Tab-separated table of C-alpha atoms in Angstrom:
chain	number	residue	atom	x	y	z
A	249	MET	CA	-9.225	18.528	-14.078
A	250	GLN	CA	-11.238	17.464	-10.974
A	251	VAL	CA	-10.773	13.973	-9.731
A	252	LEU	CA	-12.769	12.313	-7.012
A	253	SER	CA	-10.797	9.677	-5.104
A	254	VAL	CA	-12.742	7.111	-2.971
A	255	THR	CA	-10.765	5.108	-0.397
A	256	PRO	CA	-11.038	3.575	3.068
A	257	GLU	CA	-7.762	4.884	4.188
A	258	ILE	CA	-5.534	8.002	3.824
A	259	PHE	CA	-2.435	9.038	5.537
A	260	PRO	CA	-1.980	10.611	8.035
A	261	LEU	CA	-5.612	10.166	9.283
A	262	ILE	CA	-6.205	6.389	8.997
A	263	LYS	CA	-3.720	3.789	8.000
A	264	THR	CA	-3.313	-0.021	8.169
A	265	GLY	CA	-0.832	-0.329	5.315
A	266	GLY	CA	0.544	0.987	2.102
A	267	LEU	CA	-2.759	2.018	0.614
A	268	ALA	CA	-3.114	4.942	3.002
A	269	ASP	CA	0.397	6.144	2.031
A	270	VAL	CA	-0.653	6.073	-1.678
A	271	THR	CA	-3.919	7.768	-1.391
A	272	GLY	CA	-2.301	10.376	1.063
A	273	ALA	CA	0.682	11.182	-1.290
A	274	LEU	CA	-1.013	11.050	-4.705
A	275	PRO	CA	-3.209	14.138	-4.394
A	276	VAL	CA	-0.219	16.269	-3.488
A	277	ALA	CA	1.789	14.991	-6.489
A	278	LEU	CA	-1.128	15.449	-8.852
A	279	ALA	CA	-1.769	19.114	-7.554
A	280	ALA	CA	1.690	19.947	-8.901
A	281	LYS	CA	0.491	18.835	-12.291
A	282	GLY	CA	-2.664	20.855	-12.333
A	283	VAL	CA	-5.030	17.994	-11.158
A	284	THR	CA	-7.386	18.732	-8.170
A	285	MET	CA	-8.087	15.595	-6.299
A	286	ARG	CA	-10.771	15.434	-3.496
A	287	THR	CA	-10.896	12.283	-1.348
A	288	LEU	CA	-14.037	10.620	0.068
A	289	ILE	CA	-13.168	8.736	3.185
A	290	PRO	CA	-15.250	7.049	6.038
A	291	GLY	CA	-15.643	9.059	9.254
A	292	PHE	CA	-13.800	6.712	11.445
A	293	PRO	CA	-13.182	8.058	14.988
A	294	THR	CA	-9.683	9.211	14.375
A	295	VAL	CA	-10.821	11.066	11.311
A	296	MET	CA	-13.889	12.750	12.944
A	297	ALA	CA	-11.630	13.811	15.913
A	298	ALA	CA	-9.297	15.474	13.633
A	299	PHE	CA	-11.713	18.384	12.801
A	300	LYS	CA	-14.081	20.383	14.844
A	301	LYS	CA	-16.011	22.654	12.372
A	302	LYS	CA	-18.496	20.557	10.457
A	303	ARG	CA	-20.005	21.782	7.205
A	304	ALA	CA	-22.437	19.209	5.722
A	305	VAL	CA	-22.637	19.349	1.938
A	306	LEU	CA	-24.812	16.310	1.622
A	307	GLN	CA	-27.323	14.619	3.967
A	308	TYR	CA	-28.946	11.240	4.111
A	309	PRO	CA	-31.975	10.722	6.378
A	310	LEU	CA	-31.301	7.035	5.797
A	311	LEU	CA	-28.166	5.352	4.626
A	312	GLN	CA	-27.633	1.718	5.162
A	313	GLY	CA	-29.501	1.778	8.489
A	314	GLY	CA	-28.942	5.235	9.944
A	315	LYS	CA	-28.632	9.021	9.369
A	316	ALA	CA	-25.450	10.179	7.620
A	317	SER	CA	-23.954	13.304	6.349
A	318	VAL	CA	-20.929	14.284	4.188
A	319	HIS	CA	-18.681	17.094	5.293
A	320	ALA	CA	-16.132	19.012	3.059
A	321	VAL	CA	-12.944	19.596	5.164
A	322	GLN	CA	-9.414	20.301	4.571
A	323	LEU	CA	-6.970	18.274	6.857
A	324	ALA	CA	-3.293	17.727	6.611
A	325	GLY	CA	-3.054	19.540	3.434
A	326	LEU	CA	-5.736	17.236	1.854
A	327	ASP	CA	-9.239	18.182	0.378
A	328	LEU	CA	-11.658	15.636	1.846
A	329	PHE	CA	-15.294	14.549	1.728
A	330	VAL	CA	-15.834	12.884	5.158
A	331	LEU	CA	-18.701	10.433	5.327
A	332	ASP	CA	-20.095	10.858	8.911
A	333	ALA	CA	-22.184	7.780	9.579
A	334	PRO	CA	-21.788	6.850	13.255
A	335	HIS	CA	-23.841	3.689	12.980
A	336	LEU	CA	-21.339	2.268	10.506
A	337	PHE	CA	-17.976	3.822	11.389
A	338	ASP	CA	-17.936	5.154	15.043
A	339	ARG	CA	-16.568	1.927	16.575
A	340	PRO	CA	-13.485	0.846	18.596
A	341	GLY	CA	-10.829	-1.291	17.084
A	342	GLY	CA	-9.480	-1.091	13.622
A	343	PRO	CA	-11.235	0.148	10.464
A	344	TYR	CA	-12.179	-3.311	9.287
A	345	GLY	CA	-12.656	-5.189	12.672
A	346	ASP	CA	-12.737	-5.260	16.382
A	347	ALA	CA	-9.781	-5.142	18.790
A	348	GLY	CA	-9.662	-8.956	18.754
A	349	GLY	CA	-8.780	-9.000	15.033
A	350	GLY	CA	-12.143	-10.269	13.749
A	351	ASP	CA	-13.863	-8.564	10.806
A	352	TRP	CA	-16.970	-6.656	11.458
A	353	PRO	CA	-19.882	-8.722	10.138
A	354	ASP	CA	-21.415	-5.843	8.424
A	355	ASN	CA	-18.411	-4.675	6.458
A	356	TRP	CA	-20.388	-5.225	3.326
A	357	ARG	CA	-22.996	-2.599	4.497
A	358	ARG	CA	-20.224	-0.158	5.708
A	359	PHE	CA	-18.437	-0.024	2.401
A	360	ALA	CA	-21.630	-0.402	0.198
A	361	ALA	CA	-22.519	2.940	2.059
A	362	LEU	CA	-19.226	4.582	1.276
A	363	SER	CA	-19.574	3.453	-2.299
A	364	GLN	CA	-23.057	4.464	-2.672
A	365	VAL	CA	-22.080	8.047	-1.561
A	366	GLY	CA	-19.194	7.974	-4.029
A	367	GLY	CA	-21.551	7.142	-6.800
A	368	ASP	CA	-23.975	9.894	-5.779
A	369	ILE	CA	-21.183	12.509	-5.576
A	370	ALA	CA	-20.023	11.382	-9.091
A	371	GLY	CA	-23.608	11.978	-10.235
A	372	GLY	CA	-23.620	15.580	-9.072
A	373	ALA	CA	-25.246	15.178	-5.617
A	374	ILE	CA	-23.092	17.934	-4.138
A	375	SER	CA	-24.099	21.321	-5.469
A	376	GLY	CA	-21.224	23.096	-7.277
A	377	TYR	CA	-19.034	20.029	-7.505
A	378	GLN	CA	-18.767	17.678	-10.451
A	379	PRO	CA	-15.821	15.363	-10.816
A	380	ASP	CA	-14.402	14.702	-14.298
A	381	ILE	CA	-13.114	11.361	-13.223
A	382	VAL	CA	-13.649	8.939	-10.321
A	383	HIS	CA	-10.814	6.939	-8.928
A	384	ALA	CA	-11.679	4.056	-6.571
A	385	HIS	CA	-9.066	2.058	-4.480
A	386	ASP	CA	-9.423	-1.551	-3.505
A	387	TRP	CA	-12.520	-3.606	-2.689
A	388	GLN	CA	-13.861	-1.217	0.067
A	389	SER	CA	-14.605	1.518	-2.529
A	390	ALA	CA	-14.857	-0.617	-5.684
A	391	MET	CA	-18.672	-0.646	-5.535
A	392	THR	CA	-18.571	3.064	-6.294
A	393	LEU	CA	-18.074	2.190	-9.928
A	394	ALA	CA	-21.043	-0.185	-9.914
A	395	TYR	CA	-23.297	2.587	-8.332
A	396	MET	CA	-22.121	4.864	-11.090
A	397	ARG	CA	-22.719	2.323	-13.769
A	398	TYR	CA	-26.374	1.728	-12.699
A	399	GLY	CA	-27.085	5.332	-11.693
A	400	LYS	CA	-26.785	8.962	-12.786
A	401	ALA	CA	-23.033	8.905	-13.211
A	402	ILE	CA	-22.889	6.189	-15.980
A	403	GLY	CA	-21.126	8.641	-18.415
A	404	VAL	CA	-18.406	9.725	-15.912
A	405	PRO	CA	-15.063	8.041	-16.696
A	406	SER	CA	-13.752	5.843	-13.774
A	407	MET	CA	-10.586	4.121	-12.733
A	408	MET	CA	-10.169	1.102	-10.445
A	409	THR	CA	-6.806	0.661	-8.752
A	410	VAL	CA	-5.939	-2.683	-7.314
A	411	HIS	CA	-3.404	-2.443	-4.415
A	412	ASN	CA	-3.802	-6.134	-3.482
A	413	LEU	CA	-6.007	-8.621	-5.545
A	414	ALA	CA	-6.050	-11.053	-2.502
A	415	PHE	CA	-8.608	-8.879	-0.705
A	416	GLN	CA	-11.770	-8.958	-2.873
A	417	GLY	CA	-14.912	-8.226	-0.610
A	418	GLN	CA	-16.911	-11.402	-1.347
A	419	PHE	CA	-20.323	-11.724	0.312
A	420	GLY	CA	-23.247	-13.866	0.066
A	421	ALA	CA	-26.038	-13.212	-2.495
A	422	SER	CA	-28.555	-12.326	0.399
A	423	ILE	CA	-26.989	-8.927	0.688
A	424	PHE	CA	-27.965	-7.853	-2.819
A	425	GLY	CA	-31.480	-6.654	-1.910
A	426	GLU	CA	-30.011	-4.155	0.478
A	427	LEU	CA	-27.573	-2.559	-1.873
A	428	GLY	CA	-30.002	-0.490	-3.640
A	429	LEU	CA	-28.917	-1.598	-7.169
A	430	PRO	CA	-31.402	-2.615	-9.918
A	431	ALA	CA	-32.034	-6.389	-10.276
A	432	VAL	CA	-30.116	-6.380	-13.630
A	433	ALA	CA	-26.858	-5.667	-11.649
A	434	MET	CA	-27.011	-9.170	-10.225
A	435	ALA	CA	-25.450	-10.735	-13.276
A	436	LEU	CA	-22.176	-12.139	-14.585
A	437	ASP	CA	-21.290	-8.901	-16.173
A	438	GLY	CA	-22.354	-6.953	-13.052
A	439	VAL	CA	-21.732	-7.558	-9.315
A	440	GLU	CA	-22.440	-11.357	-9.202
A	441	TYR	CA	-19.460	-13.335	-8.346
A	442	TYR	CA	-19.521	-17.183	-7.859
A	443	GLY	CA	-23.209	-16.977	-6.823
A	444	GLY	CA	-22.609	-14.112	-4.314
A	445	VAL	CA	-21.717	-10.356	-4.586
A	446	GLY	CA	-18.103	-9.459	-5.245
A	447	PHE	CA	-17.193	-5.850	-4.559
A	448	LEU	CA	-13.878	-5.787	-6.209
A	449	LYS	CA	-15.098	-7.848	-9.136
A	450	ALA	CA	-17.907	-5.328	-9.654
A	451	GLY	CA	-15.376	-2.558	-9.753
A	452	LEU	CA	-13.176	-4.314	-12.144
A	453	GLN	CA	-16.181	-5.040	-14.471
A	454	ALA	CA	-17.423	-1.461	-14.491
A	455	ALA	CA	-14.187	0.530	-14.533
A	456	TRP	CA	-13.118	2.438	-17.691
A	457	ALA	CA	-9.656	1.526	-16.803
A	458	ILE	CA	-7.881	-0.820	-14.278
A	459	THR	CA	-4.540	-0.007	-12.739
A	460	THR	CA	-2.328	-1.928	-10.437
A	461	VAL	CA	0.572	-0.434	-8.426
A	462	SER	CA	3.509	-1.935	-10.568
A	463	PRO	CA	3.928	-3.055	-14.198
A	464	THR	CA	5.045	-6.546	-13.209
A	465	TYR	CA	2.030	-7.188	-10.895
A	466	ALA	CA	-0.311	-6.055	-13.691
A	467	GLN	CA	1.066	-8.914	-15.773
A	468	GLU	CA	1.146	-11.396	-12.915
A	469	ILE	CA	-2.513	-11.123	-12.041
A	470	ARG	CA	-3.422	-12.314	-15.511
A	471	SER	CA	-2.218	-15.797	-14.499
A	472	PRO	CA	-4.087	-18.341	-12.328
A	473	GLU	CA	-1.130	-18.196	-9.729
A	474	PHE	CA	-1.705	-14.585	-8.985
A	475	GLY	CA	-5.134	-13.747	-10.338
A	476	MET	CA	-6.928	-15.125	-7.202
A	477	GLY	CA	-9.873	-16.218	-9.334
A	478	LEU	CA	-10.239	-13.016	-11.226
A	479	ASP	CA	-7.643	-13.774	-13.850
A	480	GLY	CA	-10.279	-14.589	-16.482
A	481	LEU	CA	-12.150	-11.163	-15.979
A	482	ILE	CA	-8.657	-9.348	-15.883
A	483	ASN	CA	-7.495	-10.974	-19.052
A	484	MET	CA	-10.948	-10.034	-20.784
A	485	ARG	CA	-10.168	-6.334	-19.611
A	486	SER	CA	-6.331	-6.596	-20.557
A	487	SER	CA	-6.588	-3.698	-23.035
A	488	ASP	CA	-7.736	-1.431	-20.177
A	489	LEU	CA	-5.105	-2.768	-17.713
A	490	TYR	CA	-2.134	-0.547	-16.668
A	491	GLY	CA	0.617	-0.908	-14.179
A	492	ILE	CA	2.005	2.257	-12.572
A	493	VAL	CA	4.480	1.866	-9.799
A	494	ASN	CA	3.927	3.592	-6.489
A	495	GLY	CA	6.161	6.485	-5.257
A	496	ILE	CA	6.683	7.650	-1.738
A	497	ASP	CA	6.407	11.041	0.038
A	498	THR	CA	9.989	12.109	-0.109
A	499	GLY	CA	9.257	14.870	2.250
A	500	ILE	CA	8.310	12.512	5.030
A	501	TRP	CA	10.862	9.958	4.064
A	502	ASN	CA	14.051	12.000	3.870
A	503	PRO	CA	17.086	10.940	5.883
A	504	GLU	CA	18.472	14.553	5.710
A	505	THR	CA	15.407	16.005	7.645
A	506	ASP	CA	13.650	13.014	9.288
A	507	ARG	CA	12.990	13.970	12.917
A	508	HIS	CA	12.491	10.324	13.873
A	509	LEU	CA	16.315	9.801	13.270
A	510	VAL	CA	18.770	9.985	16.014
A	511	SER	CA	21.135	11.398	13.328
A	512	ASN	CA	20.484	12.838	9.898
A	513	TYR	CA	22.667	12.210	6.937
A	514	THR	CA	22.913	12.173	3.117
A	515	ALA	CA	24.459	10.073	0.423
A	516	ARG	CA	27.656	12.104	0.877
A	517	THR	CA	27.604	11.690	4.644
A	518	LEU	CA	26.824	8.001	5.181
A	519	LYS	CA	28.836	8.027	8.298
A	520	GLY	CA	26.046	9.921	9.879
A	521	ARG	CA	24.065	6.626	9.890
A	522	ALA	CA	26.246	5.217	12.707
A	523	PRO	CA	24.192	6.776	15.701
A	524	ASN	CA	21.031	5.231	14.154
A	525	ARG	CA	22.673	1.878	13.906
A	526	VAL	CA	23.500	2.235	17.586
A	527	ALA	CA	19.898	2.938	18.395
A	528	VAL	CA	18.751	-0.133	16.477
A	529	GLU	CA	21.250	-2.281	18.310
A	530	ASP	CA	19.955	-0.839	21.746
A	531	ARG	CA	16.350	-1.282	20.908
A	532	PHE	CA	16.539	-4.887	19.686
A	533	SER	CA	19.243	-5.973	22.188
A	534	LEU	CA	21.570	-6.812	19.448
A	535	ASP	CA	25.399	-7.345	19.790
A	536	ARG	CA	27.706	-4.397	19.009
A	537	ASP	CA	29.936	-5.607	16.119
A	538	ASP	CA	30.696	-4.879	12.382
A	539	SER	CA	28.290	-7.532	11.013
A	540	PRO	CA	25.461	-6.282	8.853
A	541	ILE	CA	22.080	-5.608	10.557
A	542	VAL	CA	19.189	-6.805	8.281
A	543	CYS	CA	15.784	-5.529	9.209
A	544	VAL	CA	12.201	-6.716	8.662
A	545	VAL	CA	9.391	-4.130	8.759
A	546	SER	CA	6.326	-6.110	7.749
A	547	ARG	CA	3.025	-7.783	8.524
A	548	LEU	CA	3.897	-11.201	9.749
A	549	THR	CA	1.937	-13.167	7.169
A	550	TRP	CA	2.182	-15.900	4.643
A	551	GLN	CA	1.833	-13.420	1.745
A	552	LYS	CA	4.782	-11.590	3.072
A	553	GLY	CA	6.883	-14.790	3.150
A	554	MET	CA	7.538	-14.588	6.879
A	555	ASP	CA	7.149	-18.306	7.184
A	556	ILE	CA	10.015	-18.677	4.586
A	557	LEU	CA	12.229	-16.343	6.717
A	558	ALA	CA	11.352	-18.212	9.806
A	559	LEU	CA	12.201	-21.590	8.312
A	560	VAL	CA	15.773	-20.515	7.397
A	561	ILE	CA	16.323	-17.894	10.259
A	562	ASP	CA	19.017	-20.106	11.833
A	563	GLY	CA	20.902	-20.232	8.464
A	564	ILE	CA	20.760	-16.446	8.189
A	565	VAL	CA	22.341	-16.129	11.616
A	566	ALA	CA	25.024	-18.585	10.530
A	567	THR	CA	25.790	-16.266	7.501
A	568	GLY	CA	27.026	-13.708	10.121
A	569	ALA	CA	24.160	-11.299	9.741
A	570	ARG	CA	22.013	-9.867	12.656
A	571	LEU	CA	18.215	-9.403	12.316
A	572	ALA	CA	15.966	-6.658	13.729
A	573	ILE	CA	12.349	-7.545	13.143
A	574	LEU	CA	9.338	-5.220	13.646
A	575	GLY	CA	5.892	-6.556	12.804
A	576	SER	CA	2.742	-8.322	13.841
A	577	GLY	CA	0.329	-10.705	12.367
A	578	ASP	CA	-0.046	-14.357	12.532
A	579	ALA	CA	0.336	-15.733	16.074
A	580	GLY	CA	2.321	-18.746	14.867
A	581	LEU	CA	4.852	-16.648	13.011
A	582	GLU	CA	5.166	-14.103	15.956
A	583	GLY	CA	5.879	-17.166	18.241
A	584	ALA	CA	8.413	-18.749	15.780
A	585	LEU	CA	10.290	-15.453	15.427
A	586	LEU	CA	10.324	-14.825	19.182
A	587	ALA	CA	11.546	-18.331	19.784
A	588	ALA	CA	14.447	-17.673	17.287
A	589	ALA	CA	15.292	-14.499	19.146
A	590	ALA	CA	15.446	-16.564	22.365
A	591	ARG	CA	17.693	-19.131	20.610
A	592	HIS	CA	20.068	-16.295	19.257
A	593	ARG	CA	20.294	-13.617	21.824
A	594	GLY	CA	22.227	-10.670	20.612
A	595	ARG	CA	21.834	-11.829	16.915
A	596	ILE	CA	18.096	-11.555	16.551
A	597	GLY	CA	15.853	-9.053	18.067
A	598	VAL	CA	12.007	-8.934	17.703
A	599	VAL	CA	9.436	-6.231	18.536
A	600	VAL	CA	5.830	-7.275	17.997
A	601	GLY	CA	3.516	-4.475	16.910
A	602	TYR	CA	4.023	-1.488	14.778
A	603	ASP	CA	5.890	1.683	15.649
A	604	GLU	CA	6.051	4.405	12.967
A	605	ALA	CA	9.079	6.214	14.483
A	606	LEU	CA	10.870	3.018	15.012
A	607	SER	CA	10.400	1.996	11.408
A	608	HIS	CA	12.201	5.159	10.316
A	609	ILE	CA	15.086	4.585	12.664
A	610	MET	CA	15.506	1.037	11.304
A	611	GLN	CA	15.702	2.207	7.740
A	612	GLY	CA	18.209	4.893	8.948
A	613	GLY	CA	20.421	2.509	11.014
A	614	CYS	CA	20.105	-1.026	9.518
A	615	ASP	CA	22.332	-2.023	6.678
A	616	ALA	CA	19.657	-3.938	4.652
A	617	ILE	CA	15.988	-4.764	4.580
A	618	VAL	CA	14.741	-8.191	3.547
A	619	ILE	CA	11.311	-8.650	1.800
A	620	PRO	CA	10.701	-12.159	0.883
A	621	SER	CA	6.932	-11.686	-0.214
A	622	ARG	CA	5.158	-14.521	-2.210
A	623	PHE	CA	3.538	-11.682	-4.158
A	624	GLU	CA	4.003	-7.821	-3.694
A	625	PRO	CA	1.733	-5.516	-5.805
A	626	CYS	CA	4.218	-2.810	-5.212
A	627	GLY	CA	5.740	-2.547	-1.846
A	628	LEU	CA	6.961	0.631	-0.164
A	629	THR	CA	9.408	-0.569	2.397
A	630	GLN	CA	11.959	-1.347	-0.252
A	631	LEU	CA	11.453	2.189	-1.594
A	632	TYR	CA	12.179	3.606	1.859
A	633	GLY	CA	15.166	1.403	2.020
A	634	LEU	CA	16.531	2.848	-1.182
A	635	ARG	CA	15.894	6.326	0.060
A	636	TYR	CA	17.700	5.629	3.353
A	637	GLY	CA	20.695	3.612	2.114
A	638	CYS	CA	19.171	0.426	3.730
A	639	VAL	CA	19.937	-1.961	0.798
A	640	PRO	CA	16.889	-4.054	-0.156
A	641	VAL	CA	16.875	-7.820	-0.444
A	642	VAL	CA	13.772	-8.814	-2.309
A	643	ALA	CA	11.897	-11.693	-3.910
A	644	ARG	CA	11.649	-11.234	-7.645
A	645	THR	CA	7.935	-10.452	-7.895
A	646	GLY	CA	5.681	-7.625	-8.460
A	647	GLY	CA	6.813	-4.196	-7.661
A	648	LEU	CA	9.928	-5.594	-5.828
A	649	ALA	CA	11.195	-6.864	-9.320
A	650	ASP	CA	10.322	-3.382	-10.919
A	651	THR	CA	12.164	-1.198	-8.383
A	652	ILE	CA	15.372	-3.044	-7.367
A	653	ILE	CA	18.361	-3.674	-9.613
A	654	ASP	CA	20.002	-6.924	-8.610
A	655	ALA	CA	23.689	-6.665	-7.531
A	656	ASN	CA	24.977	-9.174	-10.142
A	657	GLU	CA	28.549	-8.962	-11.350
A	658	ALA	CA	27.708	-6.859	-14.394
A	659	ALA	CA	25.489	-4.483	-12.542
A	660	VAL	CA	28.043	-4.054	-9.696
A	661	SER	CA	30.821	-3.420	-12.224
A	662	ALA	CA	28.683	-0.832	-14.023
A	663	GLY	CA	27.886	0.838	-10.764
A	664	VAL	CA	24.083	0.608	-11.173
A	665	ALA	CA	23.083	-2.090	-8.725
A	666	THR	CA	20.710	-1.127	-5.816
A	667	GLY	CA	20.100	-4.407	-3.934
A	668	PHE	CA	19.616	-8.136	-4.142
A	669	GLN	CA	16.769	-10.158	-5.953
A	670	PHE	CA	16.167	-13.779	-5.387
A	671	ALA	CA	14.081	-16.543	-7.071
A	672	PRO	CA	12.446	-18.848	-6.800
A	673	ASN	CA	10.930	-17.696	-3.606
A	674	ASN	CA	12.081	-20.429	-1.194
A	675	GLY	CA	14.370	-20.706	1.821
A	676	GLY	CA	17.398	-21.816	-0.266
A	677	ALA	CA	17.257	-18.823	-2.617
A	678	LEU	CA	16.696	-16.379	0.297
A	679	LEU	CA	19.780	-17.858	2.123
A	680	HIS	CA	21.764	-17.625	-1.109
A	681	ALA	CA	20.783	-13.952	-1.297
A	682	MET	CA	21.751	-13.373	2.376
A	683	ARG	CA	25.228	-14.769	1.687
A	684	ARG	CA	25.558	-12.531	-1.280
A	685	LEU	CA	24.710	-9.583	0.999
A	686	VAL	CA	27.131	-10.550	3.626
A	687	ASP	CA	29.902	-10.922	1.076
A	688	ALA	CA	29.031	-7.493	-0.447
A	689	HIS	CA	28.895	-5.867	2.976
A	690	ALA	CA	32.535	-7.104	3.519
A	691	SER	CA	33.637	-4.835	0.738
A	692	PRO	CA	33.199	-1.199	1.863
A	693	ALA	CA	33.542	0.115	-1.744
A	694	VAL	CA	30.839	-2.176	-3.102
A	695	TRP	CA	28.535	-1.586	-0.136
A	696	GLU	CA	28.752	2.173	-0.403
A	697	SER	CA	28.095	1.992	-4.181
A	698	LEU	CA	24.982	-0.008	-3.470
A	699	GLN	CA	23.868	2.517	-0.937
A	700	ARG	CA	24.558	5.599	-2.954
A	701	GLN	CA	23.053	4.209	-6.142
A	702	GLY	CA	19.876	3.373	-4.238
A	703	MET	CA	19.763	6.853	-2.592
A	704	LYS	CA	20.036	8.307	-6.169
A	705	ALA	CA	17.006	6.320	-7.421
A	706	ASP	CA	13.885	8.561	-8.189
A	707	VAL	CA	11.278	7.040	-5.787
A	708	SER	CA	9.185	10.163	-5.603
A	709	TRP	CA	5.649	10.386	-7.060
A	710	ASP	CA	6.655	12.676	-9.812
A	711	LYS	CA	6.957	10.191	-12.738
A	712	SER	CA	4.159	8.038	-11.530
A	713	ALA	CA	1.782	10.955	-11.144
A	714	GLU	CA	2.521	12.020	-14.552
A	715	LYS	CA	1.452	8.567	-15.745
A	716	TYR	CA	-1.750	8.983	-13.912
A	717	VAL	CA	-2.434	12.310	-15.511
A	718	GLU	CA	-1.859	10.848	-18.945
A	719	LEU	CA	-4.337	8.005	-18.107
A	720	TYR	CA	-6.897	10.471	-16.770
A	721	ARG	CA	-6.555	12.530	-20.011
A	722	SER	CA	-7.015	9.357	-22.173
A	723	LEU	CA	-10.281	8.589	-20.278
A	724	LEU	CA	-11.603	12.108	-20.837
A	725	LEU	CA	-10.970	11.715	-24.478
A	726	LYS	CA	-12.919	8.404	-24.409
A	727	ARG	CA	-15.662	10.349	-22.852
A	728	VAL	CA	-15.779	12.999	-25.577
A	729	ALA	CA	-15.599	10.313	-28.239
């Protein structure tokens, strides 16, 4: 089975969040099950710099304002099609905006180009390559399915995976004339969305199947609270909606072999975490004592519930816990957390930014990780926490609810608990969960049970990849029918 994946990000070449981790790990997991996945990605500077030999398999004299070519390459164990379009992707800053944090005003053009190429490849534009299925990820590649629907690839099965419904790619109606789609596409059952053009909406409309990255999130987005204006369409497509929880790359995230750690360890040798704990205390200027260290590795945004954390951070310190925070985002939240660190020297440490190596050390040295997200399609940091014996404290939403077993009395007695859930998602509930955590940490037997049970959890891609394969097969059967 040949699957074409279309995505704006893929680890380890270009990453801003969990999307890249998923699109980088899924092809490897699928290969073990007999599925060959090739991934179309934009030729961002970091991507183009990663390979020297260029072999163009498709050329465009004019693609959204300039020359472009597609190169077939193998990088980091991945089979890739790279869209080399310097006028669209050869820019400083991040993949979606400049160094100042503002979005590029022509993002619609950049990702329409990516999607157009995806649609062309699906229609057989590359000699000798014809995908059986096309799998698009998030709004940046969602229009691939619209180009397929209104082009040569109308009969090729397609799947749309929503990693975060909050980001939809909405643009004014004025861009439609430059998309290269037929006039009939600018309709309610096409790409039109509230009078403009909706990239994600177009993908949801055209997809043969829709997936989200956890079963609970698949149900949540059918409600007005989580549906972000698309719940009507999603409910209309509910028979084609599936939730498949993400896995993680257990080769990269493995405390027994992780080179980022000061000290490696296993579930049987948890004392080996101690040097990592000292490294965290040193990096975040935390007091050296026996109180639990609770980490945050997150974008500092409203969605991630960081304002809730900031609101009760003094109360968290009062429970006896220490906090190590790594992240960046909203300037006001960064300021609030830095101010809290100044108020509670030795109890709170903050590093603004992102540091991949440090995030590994935090998982390997902190006692717990707190994730108070208002909504969380899947979440990966709680899975890393399980893998590393860093006990998750999570809001009961989306993939967080699906992957963590709450340490209630029955679950603790049965020896199956892996973390702490809290609801409703407010400061009072978060504080209560933190008190439960501190109480549990005071009992070595209970705490080690939580750690070891979490480390036993299957957080790999194996089961999830099998579910994708089953869904791919069902789509192929629809095509035959």
